[in-house]
Coordinates of C-alpha atoms (C1' of nucleotides) in Angstrom, one line a residue:
Chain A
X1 CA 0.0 0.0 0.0
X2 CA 2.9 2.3 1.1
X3 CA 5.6 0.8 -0.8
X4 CA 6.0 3.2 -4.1
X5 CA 6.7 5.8 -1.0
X6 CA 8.9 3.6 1.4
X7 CA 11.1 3.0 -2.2
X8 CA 10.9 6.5 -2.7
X9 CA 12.6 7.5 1.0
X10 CA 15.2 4.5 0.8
X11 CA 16.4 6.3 -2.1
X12 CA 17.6 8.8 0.1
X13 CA 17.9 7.8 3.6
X14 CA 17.6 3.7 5.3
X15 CA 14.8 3.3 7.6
X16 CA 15.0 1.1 10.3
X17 CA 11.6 -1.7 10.7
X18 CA 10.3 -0.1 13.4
X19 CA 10.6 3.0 11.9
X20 CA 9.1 1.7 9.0
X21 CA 6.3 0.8 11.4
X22 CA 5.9 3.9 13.1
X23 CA 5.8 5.7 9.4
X24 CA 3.0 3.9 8.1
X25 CA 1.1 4.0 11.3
X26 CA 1.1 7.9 10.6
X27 CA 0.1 7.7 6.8
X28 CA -3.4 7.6 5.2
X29 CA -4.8 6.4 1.4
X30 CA -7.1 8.3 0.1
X31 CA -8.7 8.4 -3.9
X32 CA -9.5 11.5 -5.6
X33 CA -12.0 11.7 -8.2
X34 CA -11.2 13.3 -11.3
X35 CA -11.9 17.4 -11.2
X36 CA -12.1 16.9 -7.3
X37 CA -10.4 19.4 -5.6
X38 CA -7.9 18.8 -2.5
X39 CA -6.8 22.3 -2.1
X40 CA -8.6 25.4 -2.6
X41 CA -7.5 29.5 -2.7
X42 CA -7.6 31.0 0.4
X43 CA -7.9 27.4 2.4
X44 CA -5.0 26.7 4.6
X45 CA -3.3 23.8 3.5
X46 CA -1.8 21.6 6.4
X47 CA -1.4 18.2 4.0
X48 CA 1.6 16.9 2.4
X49 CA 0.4 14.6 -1.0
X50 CA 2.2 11.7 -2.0
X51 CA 1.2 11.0 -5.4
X52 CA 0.5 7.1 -6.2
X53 CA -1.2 6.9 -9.0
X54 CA -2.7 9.7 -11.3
X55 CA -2.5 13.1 -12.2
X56 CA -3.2 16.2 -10.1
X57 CA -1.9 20.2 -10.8
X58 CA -2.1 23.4 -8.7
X59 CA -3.4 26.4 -10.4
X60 CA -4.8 29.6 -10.3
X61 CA -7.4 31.8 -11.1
X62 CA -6.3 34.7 -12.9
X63 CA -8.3 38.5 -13.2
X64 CA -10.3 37.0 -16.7
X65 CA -11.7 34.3 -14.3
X66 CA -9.3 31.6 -16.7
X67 CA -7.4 28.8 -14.6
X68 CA -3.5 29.0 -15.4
X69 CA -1.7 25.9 -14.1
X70 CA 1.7 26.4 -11.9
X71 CA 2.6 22.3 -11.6
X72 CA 1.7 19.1 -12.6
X73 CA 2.4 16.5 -10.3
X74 CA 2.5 13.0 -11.6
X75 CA 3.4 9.4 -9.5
X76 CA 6.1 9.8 -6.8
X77 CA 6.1 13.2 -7.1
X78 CA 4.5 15.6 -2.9
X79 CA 2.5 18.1 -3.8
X80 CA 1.4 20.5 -1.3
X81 CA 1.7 24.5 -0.9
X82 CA 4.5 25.0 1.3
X83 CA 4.0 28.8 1.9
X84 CA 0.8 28.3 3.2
X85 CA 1.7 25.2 5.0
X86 CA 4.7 27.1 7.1
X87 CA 3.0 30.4 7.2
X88 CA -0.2 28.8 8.3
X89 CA -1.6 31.7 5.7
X90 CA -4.4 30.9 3.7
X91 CA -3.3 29.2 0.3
X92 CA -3.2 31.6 -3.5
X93 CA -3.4 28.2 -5.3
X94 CA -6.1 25.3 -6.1
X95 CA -5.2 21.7 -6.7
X96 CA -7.4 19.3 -8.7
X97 CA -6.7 15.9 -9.9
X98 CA -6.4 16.1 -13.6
X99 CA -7.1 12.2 -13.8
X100 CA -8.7 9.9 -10.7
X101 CA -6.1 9.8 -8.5
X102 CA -4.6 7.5 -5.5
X103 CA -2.2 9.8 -2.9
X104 CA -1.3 9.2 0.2
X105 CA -1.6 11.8 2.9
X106 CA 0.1 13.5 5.4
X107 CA -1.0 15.7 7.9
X108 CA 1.4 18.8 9.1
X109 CA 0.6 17.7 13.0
X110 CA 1.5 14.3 12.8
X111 CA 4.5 15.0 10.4
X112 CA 6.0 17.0 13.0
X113 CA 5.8 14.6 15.6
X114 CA 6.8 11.5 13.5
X115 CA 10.2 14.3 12.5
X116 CA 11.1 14.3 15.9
X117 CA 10.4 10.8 16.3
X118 CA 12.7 9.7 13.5
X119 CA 15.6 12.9 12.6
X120 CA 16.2 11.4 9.4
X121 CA 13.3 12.3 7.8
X122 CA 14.3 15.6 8.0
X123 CA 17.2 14.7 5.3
X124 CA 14.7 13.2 3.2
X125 CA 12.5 16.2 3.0
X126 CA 15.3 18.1 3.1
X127 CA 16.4 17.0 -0.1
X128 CA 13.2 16.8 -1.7
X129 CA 12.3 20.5 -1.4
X130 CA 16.1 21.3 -2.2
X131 CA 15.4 19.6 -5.6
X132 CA 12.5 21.0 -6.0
X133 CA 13.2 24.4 -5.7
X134 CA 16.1 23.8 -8.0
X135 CA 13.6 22.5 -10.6
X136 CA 11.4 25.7 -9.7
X137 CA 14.0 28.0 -10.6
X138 CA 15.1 25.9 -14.0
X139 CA 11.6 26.4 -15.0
X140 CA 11.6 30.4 -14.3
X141 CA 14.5 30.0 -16.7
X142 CA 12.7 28.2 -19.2
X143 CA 9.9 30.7 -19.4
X144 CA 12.4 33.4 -19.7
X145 CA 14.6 32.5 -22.3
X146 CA 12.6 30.5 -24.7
X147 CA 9.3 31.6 -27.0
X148 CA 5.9 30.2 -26.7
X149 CA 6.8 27.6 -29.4
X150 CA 10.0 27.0 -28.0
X151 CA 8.6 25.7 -24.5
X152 CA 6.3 23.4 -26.3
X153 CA 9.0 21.4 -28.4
X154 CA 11.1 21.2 -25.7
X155 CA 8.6 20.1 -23.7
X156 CA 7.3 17.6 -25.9
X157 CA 10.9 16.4 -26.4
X158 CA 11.2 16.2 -22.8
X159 CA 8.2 14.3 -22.0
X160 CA 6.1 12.9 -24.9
X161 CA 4.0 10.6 -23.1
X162 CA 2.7 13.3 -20.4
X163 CA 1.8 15.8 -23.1
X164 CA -0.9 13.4 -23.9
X165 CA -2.2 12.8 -20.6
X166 CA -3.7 16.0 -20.1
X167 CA -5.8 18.5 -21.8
X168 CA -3.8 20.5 -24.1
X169 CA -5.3 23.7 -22.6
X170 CA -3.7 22.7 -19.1
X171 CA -0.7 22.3 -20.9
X172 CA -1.0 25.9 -22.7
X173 CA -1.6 27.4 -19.7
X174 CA 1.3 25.9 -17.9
X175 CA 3.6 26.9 -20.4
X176 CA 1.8 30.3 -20.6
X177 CA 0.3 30.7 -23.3
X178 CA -3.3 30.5 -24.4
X179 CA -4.6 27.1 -25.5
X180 CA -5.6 28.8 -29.6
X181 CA -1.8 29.8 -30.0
X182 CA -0.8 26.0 -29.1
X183 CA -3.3 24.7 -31.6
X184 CA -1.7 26.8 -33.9
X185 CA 1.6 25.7 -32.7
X186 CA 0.8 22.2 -33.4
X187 CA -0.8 22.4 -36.8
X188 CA 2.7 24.1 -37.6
X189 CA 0.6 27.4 -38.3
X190 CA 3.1 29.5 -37.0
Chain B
X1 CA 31.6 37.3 12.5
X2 CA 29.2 34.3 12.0
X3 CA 26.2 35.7 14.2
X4 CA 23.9 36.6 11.5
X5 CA 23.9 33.2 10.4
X6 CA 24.0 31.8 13.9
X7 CA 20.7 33.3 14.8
X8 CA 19.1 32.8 11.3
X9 CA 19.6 29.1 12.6
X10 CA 18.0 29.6 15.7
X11 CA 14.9 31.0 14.7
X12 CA 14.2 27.9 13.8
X13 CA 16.3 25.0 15.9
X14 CA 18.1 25.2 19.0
X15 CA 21.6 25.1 19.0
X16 CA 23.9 23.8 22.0
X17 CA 27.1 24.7 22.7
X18 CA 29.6 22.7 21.1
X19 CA 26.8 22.3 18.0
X20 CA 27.6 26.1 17.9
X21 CA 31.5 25.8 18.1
X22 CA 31.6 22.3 16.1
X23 CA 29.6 24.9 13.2
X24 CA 31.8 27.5 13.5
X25 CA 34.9 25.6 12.9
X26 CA 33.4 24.5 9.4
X27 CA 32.3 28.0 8.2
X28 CA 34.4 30.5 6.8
X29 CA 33.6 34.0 5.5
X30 CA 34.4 35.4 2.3
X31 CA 34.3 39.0 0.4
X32 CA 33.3 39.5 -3.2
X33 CA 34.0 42.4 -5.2
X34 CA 31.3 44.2 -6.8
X35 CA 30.1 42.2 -10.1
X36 CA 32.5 39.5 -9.0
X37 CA 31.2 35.7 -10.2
X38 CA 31.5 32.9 -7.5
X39 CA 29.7 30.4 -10.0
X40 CA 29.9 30.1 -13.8
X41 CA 27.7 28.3 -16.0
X42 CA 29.0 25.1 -17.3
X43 CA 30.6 24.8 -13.4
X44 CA 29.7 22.3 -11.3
X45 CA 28.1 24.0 -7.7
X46 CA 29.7 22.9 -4.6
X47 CA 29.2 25.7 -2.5
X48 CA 26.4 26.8 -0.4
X49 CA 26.8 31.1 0.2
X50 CA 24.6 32.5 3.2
X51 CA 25.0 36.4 2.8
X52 CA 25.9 38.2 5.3
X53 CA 26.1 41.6 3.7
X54 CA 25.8 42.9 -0.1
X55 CA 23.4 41.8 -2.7
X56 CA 24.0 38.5 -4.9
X57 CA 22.2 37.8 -8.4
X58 CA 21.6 34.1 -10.7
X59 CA 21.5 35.2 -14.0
X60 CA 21.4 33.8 -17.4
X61 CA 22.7 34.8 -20.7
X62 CA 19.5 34.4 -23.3
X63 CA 20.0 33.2 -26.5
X64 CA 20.9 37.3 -27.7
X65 CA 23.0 37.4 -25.1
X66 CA 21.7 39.8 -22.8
X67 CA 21.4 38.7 -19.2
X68 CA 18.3 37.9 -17.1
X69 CA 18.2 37.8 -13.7
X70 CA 16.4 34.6 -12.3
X71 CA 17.0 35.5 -8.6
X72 CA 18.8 38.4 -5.9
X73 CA 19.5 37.3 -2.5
X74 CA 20.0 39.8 0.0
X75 CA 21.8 40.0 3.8
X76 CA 20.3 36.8 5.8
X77 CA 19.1 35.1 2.2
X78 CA 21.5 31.7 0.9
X79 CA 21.8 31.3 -2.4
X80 CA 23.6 28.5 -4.6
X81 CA 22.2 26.2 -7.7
X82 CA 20.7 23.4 -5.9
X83 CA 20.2 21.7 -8.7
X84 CA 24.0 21.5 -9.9
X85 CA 24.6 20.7 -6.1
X86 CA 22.8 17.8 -5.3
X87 CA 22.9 16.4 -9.2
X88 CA 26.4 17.5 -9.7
X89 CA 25.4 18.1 -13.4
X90 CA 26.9 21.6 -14.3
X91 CA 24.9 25.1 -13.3
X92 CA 23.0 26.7 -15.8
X93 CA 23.5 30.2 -14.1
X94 CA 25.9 32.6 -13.3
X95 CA 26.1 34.0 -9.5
X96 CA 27.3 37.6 -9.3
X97 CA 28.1 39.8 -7.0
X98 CA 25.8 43.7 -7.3
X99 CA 27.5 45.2 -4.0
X100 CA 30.7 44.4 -2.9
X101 CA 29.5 41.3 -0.7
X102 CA 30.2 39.5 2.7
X103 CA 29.6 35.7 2.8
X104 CA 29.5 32.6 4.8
X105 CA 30.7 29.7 2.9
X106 CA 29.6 26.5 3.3
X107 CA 31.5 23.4 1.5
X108 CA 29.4 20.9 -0.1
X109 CA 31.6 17.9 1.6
X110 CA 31.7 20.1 4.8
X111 CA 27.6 20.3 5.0
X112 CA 27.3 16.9 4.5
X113 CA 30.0 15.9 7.5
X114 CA 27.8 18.6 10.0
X115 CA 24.8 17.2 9.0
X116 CA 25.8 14.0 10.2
X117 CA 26.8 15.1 13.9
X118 CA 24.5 17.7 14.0
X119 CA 21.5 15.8 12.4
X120 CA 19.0 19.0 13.7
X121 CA 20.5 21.1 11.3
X122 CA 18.5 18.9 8.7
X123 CA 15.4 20.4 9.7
X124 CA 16.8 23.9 9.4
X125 CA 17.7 23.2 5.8
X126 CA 14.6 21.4 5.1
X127 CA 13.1 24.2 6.0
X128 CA 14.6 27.5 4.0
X129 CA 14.2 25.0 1.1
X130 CA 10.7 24.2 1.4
X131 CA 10.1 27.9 1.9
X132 CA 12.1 28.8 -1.0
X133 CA 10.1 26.7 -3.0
X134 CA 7.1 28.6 -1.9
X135 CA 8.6 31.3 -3.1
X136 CA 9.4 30.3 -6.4
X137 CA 5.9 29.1 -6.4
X138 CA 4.7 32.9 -5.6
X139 CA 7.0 34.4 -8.3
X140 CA 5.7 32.0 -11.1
X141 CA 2.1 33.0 -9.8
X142 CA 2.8 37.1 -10.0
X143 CA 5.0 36.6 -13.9
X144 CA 1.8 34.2 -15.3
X145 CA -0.7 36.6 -13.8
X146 CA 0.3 40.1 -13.9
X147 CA 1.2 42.7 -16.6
X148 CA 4.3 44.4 -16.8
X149 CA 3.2 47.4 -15.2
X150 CA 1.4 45.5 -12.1
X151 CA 4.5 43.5 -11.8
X152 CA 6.4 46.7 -11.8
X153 CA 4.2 48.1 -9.1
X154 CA 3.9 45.2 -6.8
X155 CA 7.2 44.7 -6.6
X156 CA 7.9 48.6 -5.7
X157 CA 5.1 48.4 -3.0
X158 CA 6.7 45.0 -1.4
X159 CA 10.2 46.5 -1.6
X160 CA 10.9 50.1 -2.8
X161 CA 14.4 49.9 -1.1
X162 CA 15.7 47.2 -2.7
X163 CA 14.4 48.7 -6.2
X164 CA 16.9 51.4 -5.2
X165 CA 19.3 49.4 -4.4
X166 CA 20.7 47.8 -7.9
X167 CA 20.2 48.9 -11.5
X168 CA 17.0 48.7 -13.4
X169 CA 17.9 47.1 -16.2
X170 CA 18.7 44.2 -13.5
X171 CA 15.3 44.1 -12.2
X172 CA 13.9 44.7 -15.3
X173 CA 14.9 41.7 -16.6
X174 CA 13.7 39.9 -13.2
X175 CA 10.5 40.9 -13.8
X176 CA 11.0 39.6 -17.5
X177 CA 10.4 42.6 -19.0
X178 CA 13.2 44.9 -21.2
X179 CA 14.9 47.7 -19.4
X180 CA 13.2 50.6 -22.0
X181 CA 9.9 49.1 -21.2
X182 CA 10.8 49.6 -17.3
X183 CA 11.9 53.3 -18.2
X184 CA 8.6 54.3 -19.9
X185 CA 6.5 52.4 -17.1
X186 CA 8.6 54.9 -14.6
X187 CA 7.4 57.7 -16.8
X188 CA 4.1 56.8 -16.8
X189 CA 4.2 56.4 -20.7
X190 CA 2.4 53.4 -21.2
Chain C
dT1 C1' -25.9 4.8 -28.1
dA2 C1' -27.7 9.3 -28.2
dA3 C1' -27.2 13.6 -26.1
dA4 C1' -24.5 16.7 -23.6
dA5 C1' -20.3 18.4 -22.3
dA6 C1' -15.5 19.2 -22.9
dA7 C1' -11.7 20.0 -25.7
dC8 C1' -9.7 21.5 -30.0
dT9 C1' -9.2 24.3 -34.4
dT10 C1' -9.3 28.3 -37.4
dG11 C1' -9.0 33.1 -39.1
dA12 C1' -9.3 38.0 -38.3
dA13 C1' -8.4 41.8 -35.5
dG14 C1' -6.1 43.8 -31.6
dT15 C1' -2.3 44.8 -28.2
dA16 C1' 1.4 44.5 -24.8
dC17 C1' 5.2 44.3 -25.3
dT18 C1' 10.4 44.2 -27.9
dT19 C1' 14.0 46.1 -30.6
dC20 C1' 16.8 49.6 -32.3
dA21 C1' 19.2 53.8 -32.3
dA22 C1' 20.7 57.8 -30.3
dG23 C1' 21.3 61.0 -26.7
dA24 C1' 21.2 62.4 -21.7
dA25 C1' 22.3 61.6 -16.9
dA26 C1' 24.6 59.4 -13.3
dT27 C1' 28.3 56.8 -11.4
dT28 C1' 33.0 55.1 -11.2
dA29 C1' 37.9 55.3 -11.8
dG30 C1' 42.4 57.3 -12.6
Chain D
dC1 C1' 38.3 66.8 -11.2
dT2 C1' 37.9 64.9 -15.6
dA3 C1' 37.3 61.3 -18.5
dA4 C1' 35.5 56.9 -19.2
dT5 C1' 32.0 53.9 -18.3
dT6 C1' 27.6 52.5 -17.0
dT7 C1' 22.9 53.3 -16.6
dC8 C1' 18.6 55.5 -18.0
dT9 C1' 15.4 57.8 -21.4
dT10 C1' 12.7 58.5 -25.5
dG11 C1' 10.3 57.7 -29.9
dA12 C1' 9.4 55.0 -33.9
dA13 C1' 8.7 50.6 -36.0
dG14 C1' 8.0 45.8 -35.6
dT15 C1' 6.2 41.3 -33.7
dA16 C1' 4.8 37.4 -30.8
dC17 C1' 1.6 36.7 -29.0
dT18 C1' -3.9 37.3 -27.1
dT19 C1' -8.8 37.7 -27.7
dC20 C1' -13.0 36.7 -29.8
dA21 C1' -16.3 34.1 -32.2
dA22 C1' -17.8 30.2 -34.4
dG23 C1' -17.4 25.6 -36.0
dT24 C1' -15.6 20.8 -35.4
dT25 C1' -14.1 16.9 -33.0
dT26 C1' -13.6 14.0 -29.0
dT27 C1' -15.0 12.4 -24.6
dT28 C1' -18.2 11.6 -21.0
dT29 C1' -22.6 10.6 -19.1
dA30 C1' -27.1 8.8 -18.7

DNA sequence: TAAAAAACTTGAAGTACTTCAAGAAATTAG
DNA sequence: CTAATTTCTTGAAGTACTTCAAGTTTTTTA
């Protein structure tokens, strides 16, 4: 039930058995139905998301009252709003499963005890949001340097198989630009 | 010499004694001149900077070669390329110095050696990174979501010191827009 | 399996910016 | 203190996109 997670944190770090134990006592399965949302704007977000299986993405609503995704997040990949999760501030962002989805959760309260319980979860998270901010900060770069057309080849190069798991308007929007100009894009109209 | 970093630590973990000392004897503090680089692209990032005084930038040179900045870090801010750290895959940005700087250093092989005896110091890292990543979060919300001009605006609200602090072209280009644009928006000419 | 809803396409018109070029102002260096 | 360098400003021309509106295709639901 846990194990695509347990693989994911011996990657990093070696967990004892009974730590192991203690772990999964803390965690919880839940399924999201497709469009469901497990987030919403100025909610304040005190869950960690471990993705098992299916699709979910934080996004906004801009001023025109259109949704512009921020992130995808796919299998083994936490997704969560940190700022609002430290800051205990209520959250800017929605996220919705894109695609029935299987997560395991984690509340803030019991994270905090099972950290102090077992230190070397800390590394693990650690390492995690260290990555992730790195991949945060490639992506600002991305958007910066390269055109609209640009971002979608490279993307598409990058990861074929996901640019047909979700609606290409979710896709425009992530790589900010309207879902028309990517139509155009693809039909080599431009 | 290292208390700014010493009590950015202990806002958020408590340090004992010889944690302290055993810290201090692993840190070492460095000056940069003014528009000095202490990471090229194409280097591999083994450093971790906390700045103690000055202003840092990550830029990158677009495919005109012009520069962009991706990122400033001010007193009491780290700033490295996590993702050429942990992957040890070489950076894709340049840091520079603005101001003439002051910095704590922190080695790669020496962080990993702390970590080890001082496992708390984990958390503190976990931490600024998952906060950082917030952040990054935030900024790709305000670029997808506002205009030049609100961009312009919010950022001058949020920080009108720092605006005065380094050149415009500079922050033009971190708020992705092109340093004449930035000059008219000033004017009120658009 | 039909109807409804969601997602995609297309062209035309508009606009928020960029680029270029040249000069003015401010800052730095010798 | 003067020259050299860096930074900022301005207008004119160009462009990479957006927006709108309508029709088509695909997917979902009952």
């Amino acid at each position: 039930m846990y194990k695509a997670l347990l693989q994911h944190i011996e990657k990093i770090i070696t967990l004892e058995l009974w730590e192991i134990d203690l772990l999964e006592s803390c965690l919880s399965v839940s399924t999201i139905k497709k469009k469901e949302l497990i987030l919403k704007e100025g909610q304040i977000c005190n869950t960690l998301y471990f993705i098992t299986k299916g699709c979910l993405r934080q996004y906004i609503i801009n001023s025109k009252g259109s949704e512009q995704t921020l992130q995808f997040g796919i299998e083994n990949w936490w997704i969560t709003d940190y700022l609002s999760y430290h800051n205990q501030t209520p959250s800017h962002f929605y996220i919705q499963a894109v695609e029935k989805c299987e997560v395991i959760t984690l509340e803030k309260q019991t994270l905090e005890s099972i950290l102090i319980q077992i230190p070397k979860l800390e590394r693990y998270f650690r390492i995690i949001a260290q990555k992730s901010f790195g991949a945060a900060q490639m992506r600002i770069k991305f958007l910066f340097t390269m055109s609209a057309e640009e971002r979608y080849h490279h993307f598409n190069d990058l990861y074929p198989e996901f640019v047909q798991r979700v609606p290409q308007y979710m896709l425009a929007s992530y790589l900010d630009f309207s879902a028309e100009f990517m139509s155009k894009i693809r039909a080599g109209k431009v």
